[in-house]
Coordinates of N, CA and C in Angstrom, one line a residue:
M1 N -18.7 7.2 0.0 CA -17.6 7.6 -0.8 C -16.6 6.7 -0.7
Y2 N -16.1 6.3 -1.6 CA -14.8 5.3 -1.5 C -13.7 6.1 -2.8
A3 N -13.0 5.4 -3.0 CA -11.7 6.2 -3.9 C -11.0 4.8 -4.2
I4 N -10.4 4.5 -5.7 CA -9.2 3.8 -5.6 C -8.1 4.1 -5.9
I5 N -6.8 3.9 -5.2 CA -5.7 4.6 -5.0 C -4.5 3.6 -5.2
Q6 N -3.5 4.4 -5.9 CA -2.3 3.5 -6.1 C -1.4 4.1 -5.6
T7 N -0.9 2.8 -5.2 CA 0.5 3.5 -3.8 C 1.5 1.8 -3.8
G8 N 2.7 2.3 -4.3 CA 3.9 1.3 -4.2 C 3.3 0.8 -5.9
S9 N 3.2 -0.5 -6.3 CA 2.5 -1.4 -7.0 C 1.7 -1.7 -7.3
K10 N 0.4 -0.9 -6.3 CA -0.4 -1.7 -6.2 C -1.9 -1.1 -5.8
Q11 N -2.8 -1.4 -6.2 CA -4.4 -0.5 -5.8 C -4.9 -1.1 -4.7
Y12 N -6.0 0.0 -4.0 CA -6.6 -0.1 -3.0 C -7.7 0.2 -3.1
K13 N -8.8 -0.6 -2.9 CA -10.3 0.5 -2.2 C -10.5 0.5 -1.2
V14 N -10.7 2.4 -1.1 CA -10.7 2.8 0.1 C -11.7 3.9 0.6
E15 N -12.2 3.3 2.1 CA -13.1 4.3 2.4 C -12.6 5.3 3.3
P16 N -13.3 6.1 4.1 CA -12.8 6.7 5.5 C -13.1 5.9 6.5
N17 N -12.1 5.9 7.4 CA -11.9 4.8 8.7 C -11.8 3.6 8.2
N18 N -11.4 3.3 7.0 CA -10.5 1.9 6.9 C -9.1 2.0 7.3
E19 N -8.7 0.8 7.9 CA -7.6 0.6 8.2 C -6.8 -0.7 7.4
I20 N -5.2 0.1 6.2 CA -5.1 -1.0 5.2 C -3.6 -0.8 5.6
D21 N -3.0 -1.7 5.1 CA -1.5 -2.2 5.0 C -0.9 -1.7 3.7
I22 N 0.0 -0.8 3.8 CA 0.3 -0.5 2.6 C 1.7 -0.5 2.0
E23 N 2.6 -0.8 1.0 CA 4.0 -0.6 1.0 C 4.6 0.5 2.1
K24 N 5.9 0.3 2.3 CA 6.3 1.3 3.3 C 6.4 2.8 2.5
V25 N 5.8 3.4 3.1 CA 5.9 5.0 2.8 C 7.2 6.1 3.7
P26 N 8.0 6.1 2.4 CA 8.7 7.7 3.5 C 8.3 8.5 4.4
L27 N 8.3 8.7 5.7 CA 7.9 9.4 6.0 C 8.6 10.3 6.9
R28 N 8.4 11.9 6.8 CA 9.3 12.6 7.7 C 9.1 12.4 9.4
P29 N 10.0 12.4 9.8 CA 10.4 12.3 11.4 C 9.1 12.3 12.3
R30 N 8.5 11.6 12.8 CA 7.5 12.1 13.8 C 6.2 12.1 12.9
A31 N 6.1 12.1 11.7 CA 5.0 12.7 10.9 C 3.5 11.6 11.4
K32 N 2.5 12.2 11.3 CA 1.0 11.4 11.9 C 0.3 10.9 10.8
T33 N 0.4 12.3 9.9 CA -0.7 11.8 8.6 C 0.3 11.7 6.8
V34 N -0.3 11.4 6.2 CA 0.5 10.8 5.0 C -1.0 11.3 4.1
S35 N -0.5 12.2 2.6 CA -1.7 12.1 1.6 C -1.2 11.4 0.3
L36 N -2.2 10.8 0.0 CA -2.2 9.7 -1.1 C -2.6 10.6 -2.3
D37 N -1.5 11.2 -3.4 CA -2.3 11.8 -4.4 C -2.5 11.3 -5.7
K38 N -2.1 9.7 -5.8 CA -2.6 9.1 -7.4 C -4.1 8.4 -6.7
V39 N -4.9 9.1 -7.1 CA -6.5 8.9 -7.1 C -6.9 8.3 -8.3
L40 N -7.2 7.3 -8.5 CA -7.6 6.6 -9.8 C -9.0 6.5 -9.9
L41 N -9.6 6.8 -9.2 CA -11.1 6.6 -9.1 C -12.2 7.2 -7.7
V42 N -13.0 8.0 -8.0 CA -13.5 8.4 -6.9 C -15.3 8.3 -7.2
A43 N -15.6 7.7 -6.1 CA -17.6 7.4 -6.6 C -18.2 7.6 -5.0
D44 N -19.5 8.4 -5.4 CA -20.4 8.4 -4.2 C -21.8 7.9 -4.7
A45 N -22.8 8.5 -4.1 CA -24.0 7.6 -4.6 C -24.8 8.3 -5.8
E46 N -24.4 9.3 -6.1 CA -24.5 10.2 -7.4 C -24.1 9.8 -8.5
R47 N -22.5 10.3 -8.3 CA -21.5 10.1 -9.5 C -20.2 9.0 -8.9
I48 N -19.5 9.2 -10.5 CA -18.4 8.6 -10.4 C -17.2 9.5 -11.6
E49 N -16.5 9.5 -11.0 CA -14.8 10.1 -11.6 C -13.8 9.2 -11.6
V50 N -13.7 8.8 -13.1 CA -12.3 7.8 -13.4 C -11.5 9.2 -14.1
G51 N -10.1 8.3 -13.9 CA -8.7 9.8 -14.3 C -8.2 9.2 -15.3
A52 N -7.5 9.8 -15.6 CA -6.8 9.2 -16.9 C -5.3 9.5 -16.8
P53 N -4.8 8.9 -16.1 CA -4.4 8.1 -15.3 C -4.9 8.4 -14.2
F54 N -4.8 9.4 -13.5 CA -5.0 9.6 -12.8 C -6.0 10.9 -12.2
L55 N -6.8 11.5 -11.0 CA -7.4 12.6 -11.0 C -6.5 13.6 -10.6
K56 N -7.0 15.0 -10.9 CA -6.4 16.2 -10.2 C -7.5 16.4 -9.5
N57 N -6.6 17.1 -8.1 CA -7.5 17.7 -7.1 C -8.3 17.0 -6.7
V58 N -7.6 15.6 -6.2 CA -8.4 14.8 -5.5 C -6.9 14.2 -4.7
S59 N -7.4 14.0 -3.7 CA -6.2 13.2 -2.5 C -7.0 12.4 -1.6
V60 N -6.2 11.7 -1.2 CA -6.8 10.8 0.0 C -5.7 11.3 1.3
K61 N -6.5 12.0 2.5 CA -5.6 12.2 3.6 C -5.7 10.6 4.8
A62 N -4.9 9.9 5.1 CA -4.4 8.9 5.9 C -3.8 9.5 7.2
E63 N -4.0 8.5 8.1 CA -3.3 8.9 9.6 C -2.6 7.5 9.9
V64 N -1.4 7.8 9.7 CA -0.1 6.6 10.1 C -0.4 6.0 11.7
I65 N -0.8 5.0 11.6 CA -1.0 4.1 12.7 C 0.4 3.4 13.0
E66 N 1.1 3.0 12.6 CA 2.4 1.9 12.7 C 3.2 2.5 11.5
P67 N 4.1 3.0 11.2 CA 5.2 3.4 10.4 C 5.5 2.2 9.7
V68 N 6.0 1.0 10.8 CA 6.8 0.2 9.8 C 6.5 -1.2 10.5
I69 N 5.7 -2.4 9.8 CA 5.4 -3.5 10.1 C 6.0 -4.4 9.1
K70 N 6.5 -5.9 9.6 CA 7.2 -6.4 8.7 C 6.1 -7.8 8.6
T71 N 5.9 -8.2 7.9 CA 5.1 -9.7 7.2 C 5.8 -10.8 7.4
D72 N 5.4 -11.9 7.2 CA 5.8 -13.2 7.2 C 6.8 -13.2 6.2
K73 N 7.7 -14.3 6.4 CA 8.8 -14.3 6.1 C 8.5 -15.4 5.1
I74 N 9.0 -15.0 3.8 CA 8.4 -15.9 2.4 C 10.0 -16.4 2.5
V75 N 9.7 -17.7 1.8 CA 11.3 -18.6 1.6 C 11.1 -19.1 0.6
S76 N 12.4 -18.9 -0.3 CA 12.5 -19.2 -1.7 C 13.8 -20.2 -1.8
F77 N 13.6 -21.3 -2.3 CA 14.4 -22.5 -1.9 C 14.1 -23.4 -3.6
K78 N 15.7 -23.3 -3.7 CA 16.0 -24.0 -5.1 C 16.7 -25.1 -4.9
Y79 N 16.7 -26.3 -5.6 CA 17.4 -27.7 -5.1 C 17.6 -28.1 -6.5
R80 N 19.1 -28.5 -6.9 CA 19.1 -29.2 -8.2 C 19.6 -30.5 -8.0
S81 N 19.3 -31.6 -8.4 CA 19.5 -33.3 -7.8 C 20.9 -33.5 -8.4
K82 N 21.1 -33.9 -7.8 CA 22.9 -34.8 -8.6 C 24.0 -33.8 -8.7
K83 N 23.8 -32.5 -8.4 CA 24.7 -31.5 -8.8 C 25.1 -30.9 -7.4
S84 N 24.9 -30.9 -6.4 CA 24.9 -30.6 -5.2 C 25.3 -28.8 -5.3
S85 N 23.8 -28.4 -5.7 CA 23.7 -27.1 -6.2 C 22.2 -26.8 -5.3
H86 N 22.3 -25.9 -4.3 CA 21.2 -25.3 -3.9 C 21.4 -23.9 -3.5
W87 N 20.3 -23.5 -3.0 CA 20.5 -21.6 -2.7 C 18.9 -22.0 -1.9
R88 N 18.9 -21.1 -0.9 CA 17.9 -20.5 -0.1 C 17.5 -19.2 -0.1
K89 N 16.7 -18.2 0.0 CA 16.5 -16.8 0.3 C 15.1 -16.7 1.0
G90 N 15.4 -15.8 1.6 CA 14.6 -15.0 2.4 C 13.7 -13.6 2.2
H91 N 12.9 -13.5 2.4 CA 12.4 -11.9 2.1 C 11.1 -11.7 3.0
R92 N 10.9 -10.4 3.5 CA 10.0 -10.1 4.3 C 9.8 -8.4 4.1
Q93 N 8.4 -8.4 3.6 CA 8.2 -6.8 2.9 C 7.5 -5.7 4.1
K94 N 8.2 -5.0 4.1 CA 8.0 -4.0 5.0 C 6.7 -3.2 4.5
L95 N 5.9 -3.0 5.4 CA 4.2 -2.1 5.1 C 4.3 -1.1 6.5
T96 N 3.3 -0.1 5.9 CA 3.1 0.7 6.5 C 1.5 0.6 7.0
R97 N 1.2 1.0 8.2 CA -0.5 0.8 8.4 C -1.1 1.8 8.7
V98 N -1.8 2.2 7.7 CA -2.5 3.6 7.8 C -4.2 3.5 8.1
K99 N -4.7 4.8 8.6 CA -6.3 4.8 8.5 C -6.9 5.8 8.3
I100 N -7.7 5.3 7.0 CA -8.1 6.7 6.2 C -9.0 7.7 6.9
K101 N -8.5 8.8 6.6 CA -9.3 9.8 7.2 C -10.5 10.8 6.6
E102 N -10.4 10.9 4.9 CA -11.1 11.8 4.6 C -10.5 11.6 3.3
I103 N -11.6 11.7 2.0 CA -11.4 11.6 0.6 C -11.7 13.1 0.1
S104 N -10.9 13.7 -0.1 CA -11.6 15.7 -0.5 C -10.8 15.6 -1.8
V105 N -12.2 16.3 -2.6 CA -12.1 16.6 -3.8 C -12.5 17.7 -3.6
S106 N -11.7 18.7 -4.5 CA -11.8 20.3 -4.9 C -12.0 20.4 -6.1

């Protein structure tokens, strides 16, 4: 069984026991699990269910492995020749690493 979920502005194909990095999820202090409710599709061997846009009564339970991970820095640099004008900016996206425990369909 697998599902396609949406979190942040991205979509992920998940199966039980997969580890994925998703955009940082706001968590309660010392929370160990998170429920992802924006499920777009659920499929197993016999059937496929597609939501419009999301499925009701379907959720994905995940265990939080690391609450905050930072990606590599992305540097943006712009330079205008002969104008003495330039700027440089850096960005590091914050992620949450989770392990998918179960896909529950009720």
